[in-house]
Amino acid sequence: MIMESKRKKESPSSPESTQFPDEVLERVLAFLTSHKDRSSVSLVCKDWYNAERWSRTHVFIGNCYSVSPEILARRFPNIRSVTLKGKPRFSDFNLVPQNWGADIHAWLVAFADKYPFLEELRLKRMTVSDESLEYLAANFQNFKVLSLLSCDGFSTDGLAAIATHCKNLTELDIQENGVEDRSGSWLSCFPESFTSLEVLNFASMSAEVNFDALERLVSRCKSLKVLKVNKSISLEQLQKLLTRAPQLVELGTGSFSQELTTRQYAELESAFNNCKNIHTLSGLWEATALYLPVLYPACANLTFLNLSYTALQGGDLAKLLVHCPRLQRLWVLDTVEDKGLEAVGSYCPLLEELRVFPADPFDEEIIHGVTEEGFVAVSFGCRRLHYVLYFCRQMTNAAVATIVQNCPDFTHFRLCIMNPGQPDYLTNEPMDEAFGAVVKTCTKLQRLSVSGLLTDLTFEYIGKYAKNLETLSVAFAGNSGRGMECVLGGCPKLRKLEIRDCPFGDEALLSGLEKYESMRSLWMSACNVTMNGCRQLARKMPRLNVEVMKEDGSDDSQADKVYVYRTVAGPRRDAPPSVLTL
Amino acid sequence: MERLVKYESDDLNLKATELRLGLPGSDEPEKLSSRSNKRASPEISQESKSNSSVSYGGNDEQDSAPPAKAQVVGWPPIRSYRKNTLQAKKNESDGAGMYVKVSMDGAPYLRKIDLKVYKCEYSEREGYNGSEYAPTYEDKDGDWMLVGDVPWNMFINSCKRLRIMKGSEAIGLGCA
C-alpha cells in the first residue's frame, strides 16, 4: 500500500529508527482509542507525538481548567469528540458555590472556530446555558451526540433548540441535571423528517411530554437502541412504545404503577416478551410487586438492573431476581434490606457491581436499611463482585474482612456508614482494620471511599498497601495530619484526593507538594488548613492552581474549602468573588 | 406507640377492635427499639470543630434520648437529583394523607392516626376476625374498600380515611 517513504524534515533520524511514512503511522495509531495509550504514544518521540496528535479524534479532559481551548486546538487539529468534566465532585453534595464556574460557552466558541465538524460533546458537572445550547445547535452541522450529566444552568428551551436544529443527532442523553423543566414541548421539536436517533434519555426530567410526538419519534427512528423515558409516561403508554421499538437494548420505563385491566396487563406482558434484546432496565418508579411480573419475560438476558428509584421489599426483589440469572450490575434501594441482599447472593452468581442507596438517609428514626449481614451474604454468592457502593447504618471490621476474603478483586470499594465517626458496632473499635483488610487483600483497588470511626492507622494502611489506588474519598476521619501524609507519600497512582471534616492541617497539605503535579486534583474542606498554608503551596508550585472558597462569617485565616489542581492554562479568570486564586 | 382508641365502656368489646401496633393478644404494644445512641465522639481536634460545617449537636453526653443532630451539609453523600427525588416522594406521601381520620360506628369521637408508623402491615386486620366489626377505608376515588385487599404500599398511598364498620353494613364488602 505504501509506495514511498516520506521523512519529516525536522525529525532527527538514527539508523535504527523505524522510518514509517507519516500516513502509515497515523493509520496505525487511529486504532488506538484509549487516551492513556495515546498519551504514552505521544511521549515516544517527536514523530510519534505528531502522528498521534494528527490522528486523535477524541479527547478526554478530566478537569476543564487544566487546559485551555486554545492550547487544545493547537495540539489536536482533528478532534470530533470531546469529553469534559468541570466542577469538583463534592459539588454533587452542595459543597461548591452555585456560580463556581466550569461554563462550557468559551469552549464552544473555540470549537466553532477550530472544530466546526465536531460531532460529540459529553459533559459532566459543567454549567451549560440555553444560549450555549442554541449556539451549539446553530454552529455544528455534523453534531451527533450530546450527553449532559450533573450539569446545570439550562432549561428545556435549550433542549428545544437542539431538537429543532441538529439534523444528524444520534444521541440525546440528559441525566440528573439541574434543569429548569419549563415544559415537555421540547420533545415535539424534533422534525417529522428526523430519523437518526439511537439514544434518547430524558428519564430525570419531570415535565410531561407530548406522547403522540414521542410515539411518532420512536416509530420513525428505526435505529433507536436506548430509550429512557420519564415518570410522566404511564404503563399503557409504555406498552405502545415497546410495540414500536422491540429492538431496544436499554429501556428506562416511566411510572410503573397504574390500574390496568386484565387485557392491558396481558398486552404489556406480551410487549415485554417481544423485546428480546433488552440488557439494561431502569426507571420503574413506584413499581410494586403487582406489576413487576410483566418484566419477567425480558429478564433472561438482563445484565444491568437499576431499581434505585423503586422502594422494593426484599421478598419482591427475590421474586424478580430469580428471573435474572445473568445479572452483572444491580442498583437497589435499601428498602430491600438484608433479606433482599441474600436473594442477590443466591440468584446472581455473575454479579460484578452492586450499589445500595439509602431510601431515607436523613431520617434518624427509621431503623431500616441494610446491615453488614446483607453485604456479607452478597459476597458469599457473588465472587466476581468488584464494584460496590454501600450505604448502611452499621458495619463491623470482621464483616468487611470476610467480604474481601470472598471477593478479593475489588477495584471500587465505596462504603458509607451514614453516621459520621461511627465505630464497629459490635466491638466499639474504630473501623481501621476493615479498610486495612480491603487494601491488603484487594491489590487491584483503584477507588476507595472510607467512613466510620477511623484513626491515622487507616491511612497508614492505605499508604502502605494501596499501590493501585487512584481515587480516595475521606470524611470525618483521622487523628492528625499524619494520616494524609501517609497517603500522599505512599500511593504512587493517586490522582484524585477529596477530604472533608478531617484534622489535617498545613503540614499535611504541604507534605504533598511534589505529588500534586502528578494528580488531577485535591479537595479539602472543613479541615485545619489556613490561608498561609495555601499561599505557601501556591508560591512553591506555580503550575498548580490553588483556589480557596470562603464561607460567610468564617475566620479570615482559615481556608474553609481548598481546591488544588494542576494546569497548563494558568490561573483561571472566570472565578466568582467567593473563590480566591492564590 | 400508644393505644389509639380508648374508651371507658367495654360493652362493645372495643379492646378486640382497637387499632394498635402488635399482634392481637399482646397487651403492651412493642416500643420502637431505640438504637444504641452511643456514638463515640470523633477524634477530631478542637480547632476543626470551629470551622467545620458539622454540628454534632453536642450529643456526646446525651446517651438517653436520640440525639437531635443538626443535619450535616452534604452528608451522607447523595447526589442532589436523588435527594430531591426522595424528598418529593416523601412530601407526596405526606400530602396524600398519611394522617388519616378513623371513625368507628357507635363511637362519639373520631381519631387520627399516622399510617406511616405502621411497620407491621395488616396485622391489625387479624384482630377483626370473628368480631362484628370490619376495618374499611375510603380510597382516592371515594370508594369504600375493605382493608387488606391491596398491597400495603398501595393501601397507604390511596387511603384517605378509615372507618370501622359494624358487621351488618360490612357484609356487602365480603367480611365474614
PDB file of N, CA, C and O in Angstrom, chain A residues 92-94 149-150 176 204 290 308-309 357-364 367 391 416 418-421 475-476 478-479 500-501 527-528 558, chain B residues 33 35 39-40 43-45 47-48 51-52 54 56 69 71-83 85-86 89-90 92 119 153-154:
ATOM      1  N   ASP A  92     -21.625  17.823  43.807  1.00  0.00           N
ATOM      2  CA  ASP A  92     -22.831  16.983  43.804  1.00  0.00           C
ATOM      3  C   ASP A  92     -23.533  17.039  45.151  1.00  0.00           C
ATOM      4  O   ASP A  92     -24.722  16.748  45.247  1.00  0.00           O
ATOM      5  N   PHE A  93     -22.764  17.325  46.208  1.00  0.00           N
ATOM      6  CA  PHE A  93     -23.322  17.317  47.553  1.00  0.00           C
ATOM      7  C   PHE A  93     -23.439  18.738  48.105  1.00  0.00           C
ATOM      8  O   PHE A  93     -23.359  18.964  49.306  1.00  0.00           O
ATOM      9  N   ASN A  94     -23.595  19.682  47.189  1.00  0.00           N
ATOM     10  CA  ASN A  94     -23.830  21.083  47.581  1.00  0.00           C
ATOM     11  C   ASN A  94     -22.683  21.730  48.334  1.00  0.00           C
ATOM     12  O   ASN A  94     -22.907  22.645  49.109  1.00  0.00           O
ATOM     13  N   LEU A 149     -24.442  15.232  32.005  1.00  0.00           N
ATOM     14  CA  LEU A 149     -24.598  14.518  33.270  1.00  0.00           C
ATOM     15  C   LEU A 149     -24.253  15.471  34.416  1.00  0.00           C
ATOM     16  O   LEU A 149     -23.174  16.052  34.448  1.00  0.00           O
ATOM     17  N   SER A 150     -25.189  15.633  35.342  1.00  0.00           N
ATOM     18  CA  SER A 150     -24.966  16.507  36.503  1.00  0.00           C
ATOM     19  C   SER A 150     -24.576  17.928  36.114  1.00  0.00           C
ATOM     20  O   SER A 150     -23.797  18.564  36.812  1.00  0.00           O
ATOM     21  N   GLU A 176     -29.785  13.620  35.293  1.00  0.00           N
ATOM     22  CA  GLU A 176     -29.587  14.170  36.636  1.00  0.00           C
ATOM     23  C   GLU A 176     -28.991  15.562  36.659  1.00  0.00           C
ATOM     24  O   GLU A 176     -28.043  15.850  37.373  1.00  0.00           O
ATOM     25  N   SER A 204     -34.672  11.731  33.833  1.00  0.00           N
ATOM     26  CA  SER A 204     -34.628  12.539  35.045  1.00  0.00           C
ATOM     27  C   SER A 204     -35.319  13.879  34.889  1.00  0.00           C
ATOM     28  O   SER A 204     -35.217  14.739  35.744  1.00  0.00           O
ATOM     29  N   LEU A 290     -47.085  -6.028  42.290  1.00  0.00           N
ATOM     30  CA  LEU A 290     -48.214  -6.348  41.403  1.00  0.00           C
ATOM     31  C   LEU A 290     -47.820  -6.383  39.941  1.00  0.00           C
ATOM     32  O   LEU A 290     -48.248  -7.252  39.186  1.00  0.00           O
ATOM     33  N   SER A 308     -32.932   1.652  41.678  1.00  0.00           N
ATOM     34  CA  SER A 308     -32.588   2.579  42.753  1.00  0.00           C
ATOM     35  C   SER A 308     -33.605   3.693  42.965  1.00  0.00           C
ATOM     36  O   SER A 308     -33.421   4.558  43.807  1.00  0.00           O
ATOM     37  N   TYR A 309     -34.692   3.664  42.199  1.00  0.00           N
ATOM     38  CA  TYR A 309     -35.781   4.607  42.472  1.00  0.00           C
ATOM     39  C   TYR A 309     -37.066   3.861  42.798  1.00  0.00           C
ATOM     40  O   TYR A 309     -38.156   4.411  42.728  1.00  0.00           O
ATOM     41  N   PHE A 357     -28.493   2.119  47.690  1.00  0.00           N
ATOM     42  CA  PHE A 357     -28.725   3.510  48.061  1.00  0.00           C
ATOM     43  C   PHE A 357     -29.700   3.587  49.227  1.00  0.00           C
ATOM     44  O   PHE A 357     -30.599   2.761  49.340  1.00  0.00           O
ATOM     45  N   PRO A 358     -29.580   4.613  50.070  1.00  0.00           N
ATOM     46  CA  PRO A 358     -30.496   4.724  51.206  1.00  0.00           C
ATOM     47  C   PRO A 358     -31.814   5.377  50.789  1.00  0.00           C
ATOM     48  O   PRO A 358     -31.814   6.402  50.128  1.00  0.00           O
ATOM     49  N   ALA A 359     -32.908   4.771  51.200  1.00  0.00           N
ATOM     50  CA  ALA A 359     -34.216   5.347  50.881  1.00  0.00           C
ATOM     51  C   ALA A 359     -34.519   6.537  51.775  1.00  0.00           C
ATOM     52  O   ALA A 359     -35.229   7.461  51.397  1.00  0.00           O
ATOM     53  N   ASP A 360     -33.972   6.490  52.992  1.00  0.00           N
ATOM     54  CA  ASP A 360     -34.276   7.544  53.961  1.00  0.00           C
ATOM     55  C   ASP A 360     -33.007   7.995  54.660  1.00  0.00           C
ATOM     56  O   ASP A 360     -32.829   7.739  55.840  1.00  0.00           O
ATOM     57  N   PRO A 361     -32.119   8.631  53.944  1.00  0.00           N
ATOM     58  CA  PRO A 361     -30.808   8.900  54.514  1.00  0.00           C
ATOM     59  C   PRO A 361     -30.802   9.916  55.655  1.00  0.00           C
ATOM     60  O   PRO A 361     -29.885   9.937  56.453  1.00  0.00           O
ATOM     61  N   PHE A 362     -31.832  10.748  55.718  1.00  0.00           N
ATOM     62  CA  PHE A 362     -31.786  11.841  56.691  1.00  0.00           C
ATOM     63  C   PHE A 362     -32.683  11.616  57.894  1.00  0.00           C
ATOM     64  O   PHE A 362     -32.726  12.408  58.803  1.00  0.00           O
ATOM     65  N   ASP A 363     -33.399  10.524  57.877  1.00  0.00           N
ATOM     66  CA  ASP A 363     -34.324  10.271  58.960  1.00  0.00           C
ATOM     67  C   ASP A 363     -33.666   9.422  60.028  1.00  0.00           C
ATOM     68  O   ASP A 363     -33.380   8.258  59.791  1.00  0.00           O
ATOM     69  N   GLU A 364     -33.437   9.988  61.172  1.00  0.00           N
ATOM     70  CA  GLU A 364     -32.730   9.281  62.245  1.00  0.00           C
ATOM     71  C   GLU A 364     -33.534   8.125  62.803  1.00  0.00           C
ATOM     72  O   GLU A 364     -32.998   7.170  63.298  1.00  0.00           O
ATOM     73  N   ILE A 367     -35.278   2.703  61.428  1.00  0.00           N
ATOM     74  CA  ILE A 367     -34.246   1.705  61.650  1.00  0.00           C
ATOM     75  C   ILE A 367     -34.414   0.624  60.611  1.00  0.00           C
ATOM     76  O   ILE A 367     -34.711  -0.521  60.912  1.00  0.00           O
ATOM     77  N   PHE A 391     -24.466   1.999  51.235  1.00  0.00           N
ATOM     78  CA  PHE A 391     -24.877   2.906  52.312  1.00  0.00           C
ATOM     79  C   PHE A 391     -25.522   2.079  53.414  1.00  0.00           C
ATOM     80  O   PHE A 391     -26.482   1.350  53.153  1.00  0.00           O
ATOM     81  N   CYS A 416     -20.234   3.617  52.806  1.00  0.00           N
ATOM     82  CA  CYS A 416     -20.684   4.800  53.532  1.00  0.00           C
ATOM     83  C   CYS A 416     -21.493   4.398  54.751  1.00  0.00           C
ATOM     84  O   CYS A 416     -22.674   4.055  54.634  1.00  0.00           O
ATOM     85  N   MET A 418     -23.444   5.699  57.476  1.00  0.00           N
ATOM     86  CA  MET A 418     -24.046   7.025  57.376  1.00  0.00           C
ATOM     87  C   MET A 418     -23.863   7.927  58.588  1.00  0.00           C
ATOM     88  O   MET A 418     -23.892   9.150  58.437  1.00  0.00           O
ATOM     89  N   ASN A 419     -23.679   7.370  59.741  1.00  0.00           N
ATOM     90  CA  ASN A 419     -23.453   8.191  60.911  1.00  0.00           C
ATOM     91  C   ASN A 419     -21.960   8.539  60.992  1.00  0.00           C
ATOM     92  O   ASN A 419     -21.124   7.652  61.121  1.00  0.00           O
ATOM     93  N   PRO A 420     -21.594   9.804  60.919  1.00  0.00           N
ATOM     94  CA  PRO A 420     -20.165  10.145  60.875  1.00  0.00           C
ATOM     95  C   PRO A 420     -19.431   9.648  62.114  1.00  0.00           C
ATOM     96  O   PRO A 420     -19.924   9.780  63.227  1.00  0.00           O
ATOM     97  N   GLY A 421     -18.272   9.065  61.906  1.00  0.00           N
ATOM     98  CA  GLY A 421     -17.449   8.660  63.029  1.00  0.00           C
ATOM     99  C   GLY A 421     -17.999   7.491  63.834  1.00  0.00           C
ATOM    100  O   GLY A 421     -17.699   7.352  65.018  1.00  0.00           O
ATOM    101  N   ALA A 475     -13.892  11.279  54.875  1.00  0.00           N
ATOM    102  CA  ALA A 475     -14.744  12.223  55.609  1.00  0.00           C
ATOM    103  C   ALA A 475     -14.747  11.874  57.085  1.00  0.00           C
ATOM    104  O   ALA A 475     -14.851  10.710  57.441  1.00  0.00           O
ATOM    105  N   PHE A 476     -14.648  12.862  57.940  1.00  0.00           N
ATOM    106  CA  PHE A 476     -14.747  12.703  59.396  1.00  0.00           C
ATOM    107  C   PHE A 476     -13.802  11.626  59.908  1.00  0.00           C
ATOM    108  O   PHE A 476     -14.203  10.723  60.639  1.00  0.00           O
ATOM    109  N   GLY A 478      -9.514  10.287  60.909  1.00  0.00           N
ATOM    110  CA  GLY A 478      -8.117  10.567  61.235  1.00  0.00           C
ATOM    111  C   GLY A 478      -7.938  11.291  62.557  1.00  0.00           C
ATOM    112  O   GLY A 478      -8.855  11.916  63.089  1.00  0.00           O
ATOM    113  N   ASN A 479      -6.736  11.176  63.116  1.00  0.00           N
ATOM    114  CA  ASN A 479      -6.397  11.874  64.354  1.00  0.00           C
ATOM    115  C   ASN A 479      -5.559  13.102  64.093  1.00  0.00           C
ATOM    116  O   ASN A 479      -5.584  14.062  64.838  1.00  0.00           O
ATOM    117  N   ARG A 500     -12.958  15.810  53.572  1.00  0.00           N
ATOM    118  CA  ARG A 500     -13.783  16.787  54.280  1.00  0.00           C
ATOM    119  C   ARG A 500     -13.808  16.475  55.759  1.00  0.00           C
ATOM    120  O   ARG A 500     -13.798  15.299  56.148  1.00  0.00           O
ATOM    121  N   ASP A 501     -13.851  17.530  56.563  1.00  0.00           N
ATOM    122  CA  ASP A 501     -14.008  17.370  58.010  1.00  0.00           C
ATOM    123  C   ASP A 501     -12.995  16.421  58.631  1.00  0.00           C
ATOM    124  O   ASP A 501     -13.372  15.490  59.353  1.00  0.00           O
ATOM    125  N   CYS A 527     -11.257  21.307  57.072  1.00  0.00           N
ATOM    126  CA  CYS A 527     -10.089  20.728  57.725  1.00  0.00           C
ATOM    127  C   CYS A 527      -9.362  21.844  58.476  1.00  0.00           C
ATOM    128  O   CYS A 527      -9.956  22.882  58.756  1.00  0.00           O
ATOM    129  N   ASN A 528      -8.087  21.662  58.776  1.00  0.00           N
ATOM    130  CA  ASN A 528      -7.378  22.682  59.550  1.00  0.00           C
ATOM    131  C   ASN A 528      -6.411  23.497  58.715  1.00  0.00           C
ATOM    132  O   ASN A 528      -5.414  23.997  59.208  1.00  0.00           O
ATOM    133  N   GLN A 558      -8.673  31.081  58.172  1.00  0.00           N
ATOM    134  CA  GLN A 558      -8.975  29.692  57.822  1.00  0.00           C
ATOM    135  C   GLN A 558      -9.287  29.567  56.342  1.00  0.00           C
ATOM    136  O   GLN A 558      -9.963  30.404  55.760  1.00  0.00           O
TER     137      GLN A 558
ATOM    138  N   SER B  33     -37.756  -0.157  69.297  1.00  0.00           N
ATOM    139  CA  SER B  33     -36.475  -0.347  69.985  1.00  0.00           C
ATOM    140  C   SER B  33     -35.562   0.811  69.639  1.00  0.00           C
ATOM    141  O   SER B  33     -35.351   1.120  68.481  1.00  0.00           O
ATOM    142  N   ARG B  35     -32.293   2.547  69.052  1.00  0.00           N
ATOM    143  CA  ARG B  35     -30.947   2.163  68.671  1.00  0.00           C
ATOM    144  C   ARG B  35     -29.989   2.680  69.706  1.00  0.00           C
ATOM    145  O   ARG B  35     -30.215   3.703  70.316  1.00  0.00           O
ATOM    146  N   ARG B  39     -22.537   7.031  70.279  1.00  0.00           N
ATOM    147  CA  ARG B  39     -21.671   7.293  69.155  1.00  0.00           C
ATOM    148  C   ARG B  39     -20.372   7.801  69.741  1.00  0.00           C
ATOM    149  O   ARG B  39     -20.349   8.830  70.389  1.00  0.00           O
ATOM    150  N   ALA B  40     -19.328   7.067  69.566  1.00  0.00           N
ATOM    151  CA  ALA B  40     -18.040   7.526  70.095  1.00  0.00           C
ATOM    152  C   ALA B  40     -17.726   8.851  69.451  1.00  0.00           C
ATOM    153  O   ALA B  40     -17.883   9.020  68.261  1.00  0.00           O
ATOM    154  N   GLU B  43     -12.621  11.565  66.890  1.00  0.00           N
ATOM    155  CA  GLU B  43     -11.403  12.093  67.485  1.00  0.00           C
ATOM    156  C   GLU B  43     -10.874  13.245  66.662  1.00  0.00           C
ATOM    157  O   GLU B  43      -9.840  13.155  66.012  1.00  0.00           O
ATOM    158  N   ILE B  44     -11.630  14.300  66.645  1.00  0.00           N
ATOM    159  CA  ILE B  44     -11.185  15.445  65.852  1.00  0.00           C
ATOM    160  C   ILE B  44     -10.629  16.483  66.804  1.00  0.00           C
ATOM    161  O   ILE B  44     -11.148  16.680  67.881  1.00  0.00           O
ATOM    162  N   SER B  45      -9.593  17.141  66.376  1.00  0.00           N
ATOM    163  CA  SER B  45      -9.013  18.170  67.231  1.00  0.00           C
ATOM    164  C   SER B  45     -10.003  19.316  67.378  1.00  0.00           C
ATOM    165  O   SER B  45     -10.854  19.526  66.549  1.00  0.00           O
ATOM    166  N   GLU B  47      -9.765  22.426  67.014  1.00  0.00           N
ATOM    167  CA  GLU B  47      -9.778  23.505  66.022  1.00  0.00           C
ATOM    168  C   GLU B  47     -10.718  23.215  64.873  1.00  0.00           C
ATOM    169  O   GLU B  47     -11.392  24.080  64.376  1.00  0.00           O
ATOM    170  N   SER B  48     -10.755  21.968  64.474  1.00  0.00           N
ATOM    171  CA  SER B  48     -11.573  21.689  63.299  1.00  0.00           C
ATOM    172  C   SER B  48     -13.041  21.904  63.579  1.00  0.00           C
ATOM    173  O   SER B  48     -13.808  22.182  62.701  1.00  0.00           O
ATOM    174  N   ASN B  51     -14.293  25.420  62.414  1.00  0.00           N
ATOM    175  CA  ASN B  51     -14.506  25.767  61.011  1.00  0.00           C
ATOM    176  C   ASN B  51     -15.229  24.674  60.248  1.00  0.00           C
ATOM    177  O   ASN B  51     -15.348  24.721  59.061  1.00  0.00           O
ATOM    178  N   SER B  52     -15.682  23.712  60.988  1.00  0.00           N
ATOM    179  CA  SER B  52     -16.401  22.646  60.299  1.00  0.00           C
ATOM    180  C   SER B  52     -17.869  23.020  60.187  1.00  0.00           C
ATOM    181  O   SER B  52     -18.434  23.618  61.071  1.00  0.00           O
ATOM    182  N   VAL B  54     -20.008  20.978  60.350  1.00  0.00           N
ATOM    183  CA  VAL B  54     -20.701  19.906  61.043  1.00  0.00           C
ATOM    184  C   VAL B  54     -21.119  20.372  62.407  1.00  0.00           C
ATOM    185  O   VAL B  54     -20.349  21.001  63.118  1.00  0.00           O
ATOM    186  N   TYR B  56     -22.262  18.404  65.643  1.00  0.00           N
ATOM    187  CA  TYR B  56     -22.594  17.111  66.218  1.00  0.00           C
ATOM    188  C   TYR B  56     -23.692  17.249  67.252  1.00  0.00           C
ATOM    189  O   TYR B  56     -24.065  16.305  67.888  1.00  0.00           O
ATOM    190  N   LYS B  69     -29.632  15.610  66.044  1.00  0.00           N
ATOM    191  CA  LYS B  69     -28.431  16.023  65.344  1.00  0.00           C
ATOM    192  C   LYS B  69     -28.776  17.018  64.253  1.00  0.00           C
ATOM    193  O   LYS B  69     -29.703  16.817  63.494  1.00  0.00           O
ATOM    194  N   GLN B  71     -28.419  18.541  60.727  1.00  0.00           N
ATOM    195  CA  GLN B  71     -28.042  17.871  59.502  1.00  0.00           C
ATOM    196  C   GLN B  71     -26.735  18.418  58.983  1.00  0.00           C
ATOM    197  O   GLN B  71     -26.558  19.619  58.855  1.00  0.00           O
ATOM    198  N   VAL B  72     -25.828  17.539  58.678  1.00  0.00           N
ATOM    199  CA  VAL B  72     -24.536  17.928  58.161  1.00  0.00           C
ATOM    200  C   VAL B  72     -24.675  18.237  56.682  1.00  0.00           C
ATOM    201  O   VAL B  72     -25.290  17.478  55.945  1.00  0.00           O
ATOM    202  N   VAL B  73     -24.086  19.347  56.236  1.00  0.00           N
ATOM    203  CA  VAL B  73     -24.180  19.718  54.831  1.00  0.00           C
ATOM    204  C   VAL B  73     -23.510  18.651  53.981  1.00  0.00           C
ATOM    205  O   VAL B  73     -22.385  18.235  54.237  1.00  0.00           O
ATOM    206  N   GLY B  74     -24.220  18.203  52.962  1.00  0.00           N
ATOM    207  CA  GLY B  74     -23.623  17.279  52.019  1.00  0.00           C
ATOM    208  C   GLY B  74     -23.320  15.905  52.580  1.00  0.00           C
ATOM    209  O   GLY B  74     -22.478  15.187  52.052  1.00  0.00           O
ATOM    210  N   TRP B  75     -24.007  15.505  53.657  1.00  0.00           N
ATOM    211  CA  TRP B  75     -23.763  14.178  54.218  1.00  0.00           C
ATOM    212  C   TRP B  75     -25.091  13.549  54.619  1.00  0.00           C
ATOM    213  O   TRP B  75     -25.907  14.216  55.208  1.00  0.00           O
ATOM    214  N   PRO B  76     -25.337  12.276  54.362  1.00  0.00           N
ATOM    215  CA  PRO B  76     -24.494  11.376  53.571  1.00  0.00           C
ATOM    216  C   PRO B  76     -24.358  11.854  52.124  1.00  0.00           C
ATOM    217  O   PRO B  76     -25.213  12.593  51.651  1.00  0.00           O
ATOM    218  N   PRO B  77     -23.307  11.434  51.477  1.00  0.00           N
ATOM    219  CA  PRO B  77     -23.019  11.929  50.129  1.00  0.00           C
ATOM    220  C   PRO B  77     -23.987  11.360  49.097  1.00  0.00           C
ATOM    221  O   PRO B  77     -23.730  10.353  48.458  1.00  0.00           O
ATOM    222  N   ILE B  78     -25.083  12.065  48.948  1.00  0.00           N
ATOM    223  CA  ILE B  78     -26.100  11.639  47.980  1.00  0.00           C
ATOM    224  C   ILE B  78     -26.312  12.767  46.999  1.00  0.00           C
ATOM    225  O   ILE B  78     -26.454  13.915  47.393  1.00  0.00           O
ATOM    226  N   ARG B  79     -26.324  12.439  45.726  1.00  0.00           N
ATOM    227  CA  ARG B  79     -26.424  13.490  44.727  1.00  0.00           C
ATOM    228  C   ARG B  79     -27.743  14.237  44.797  1.00  0.00           C
ATOM    229  O   ARG B  79     -28.767  13.672  45.162  1.00  0.00           O
ATOM    230  N   SER B  80     -27.690  15.520  44.429  1.00  0.00           N
ATOM    231  CA  SER B  80     -28.853  16.399  44.559  1.00  0.00           C
ATOM    232  C   SER B  80     -30.076  15.829  43.888  1.00  0.00           C
ATOM    233  O   SER B  80     -31.170  15.885  44.437  1.00  0.00           O
ATOM    234  N   TYR B  81     -29.902  15.251  42.712  1.00  0.00           N
ATOM    235  CA  TYR B  81     -31.060  14.746  41.989  1.00  0.00           C
ATOM    236  C   TYR B  81     -31.762  13.664  42.803  1.00  0.00           C
ATOM    237  O   TYR B  81     -32.972  13.663  42.982  1.00  0.00           O
ATOM    238  N   ARG B  82     -30.983  12.747  43.340  1.00  0.00           N
ATOM    239  CA  ARG B  82     -31.557  11.654  44.119  1.00  0.00           C
ATOM    240  C   ARG B  82     -32.198  12.195  45.389  1.00  0.00           C
ATOM    241  O   ARG B  82     -33.299  11.812  45.767  1.00  0.00           O
ATOM    242  N   LYS B  83     -31.513  13.135  46.021  1.00  0.00           N
ATOM    243  CA  LYS B  83     -32.030  13.727  47.255  1.00  0.00           C
ATOM    244  C   LYS B  83     -33.377  14.403  46.995  1.00  0.00           C
ATOM    245  O   LYS B  83     -34.326  14.226  47.738  1.00  0.00           O
ATOM    246  N   THR B  85     -35.452  13.809  44.577  1.00  0.00           N
ATOM    247  CA  THR B  85     -36.457  12.804  44.234  1.00  0.00           C
ATOM    248  C   THR B  85     -37.000  12.155  45.496  1.00  0.00           C
ATOM    249  O   THR B  85     -38.201  11.954  45.637  1.00  0.00           O
ATOM    250  N   LEU B  86     -36.117  11.828  46.428  1.00  0.00           N
ATOM    251  CA  LEU B  86     -36.550  11.215  47.691  1.00  0.00           C
ATOM    252  C   LEU B  86     -37.443  12.175  48.458  1.00  0.00           C
ATOM    253  O   LEU B  86     -38.458  11.786  49.022  1.00  0.00           O
ATOM    254  N   LYS B  89     -40.823  12.373  46.978  1.00  0.00           N
ATOM    255  CA  LYS B  89     -41.589  11.162  47.294  1.00  0.00           C
ATOM    256  C   LYS B  89     -42.174  11.283  48.680  1.00  0.00           C
ATOM    257  O   LYS B  89     -43.329  10.961  48.917  1.00  0.00           O
ATOM    258  N   LYS B  90     -41.343  11.759  49.601  1.00  0.00           N
ATOM    259  CA  LYS B  90     -41.765  11.886  50.992  1.00  0.00           C
ATOM    260  C   LYS B  90     -42.920  12.870  51.100  1.00  0.00           C
ATOM    261  O   LYS B  90     -43.910  12.614  51.746  1.00  0.00           O
ATOM    262  N   GLU B  92     -44.927  13.823  48.826  1.00  0.00           N
ATOM    263  CA  GLU B  92     -46.099  13.257  48.165  1.00  0.00           C
ATOM    264  C   GLU B  92     -46.875  12.393  49.131  1.00  0.00           C
ATOM    265  O   GLU B  92     -48.071  12.511  49.272  1.00  0.00           O
ATOM    266  N   LYS B 119     -45.474  -0.416  60.968  1.00  0.00           N
ATOM    267  CA  LYS B 119     -44.406  -1.161  60.337  1.00  0.00           C
ATOM    268  C   LYS B 119     -44.802  -2.602  60.085  1.00  0.00           C
ATOM    269  O   LYS B 119     -44.302  -3.244  59.190  1.00  0.00           O
ATOM    270  N   ASN B 153     -48.316  -0.923  50.278  1.00  0.00           N
ATOM    271  CA  ASN B 153     -47.891   0.371  49.736  1.00  0.00           C
ATOM    272  C   ASN B 153     -49.019   1.062  49.002  1.00  0.00           C
ATOM    273  O   ASN B 153     -49.218   2.265  49.114  1.00  0.00           O
ATOM    274  N   MET B 154     -49.755   0.271  48.259  1.00  0.00           N
ATOM    275  CA  MET B 154     -50.879   0.816  47.517  1.00  0.00           C
ATOM    276  C   MET B 154     -51.934   1.309  48.494  1.00  0.00           C
ATOM    277  O   MET B 154     -52.553   2.351  48.303  1.00  0.00           O
TER     278      MET B 154
END
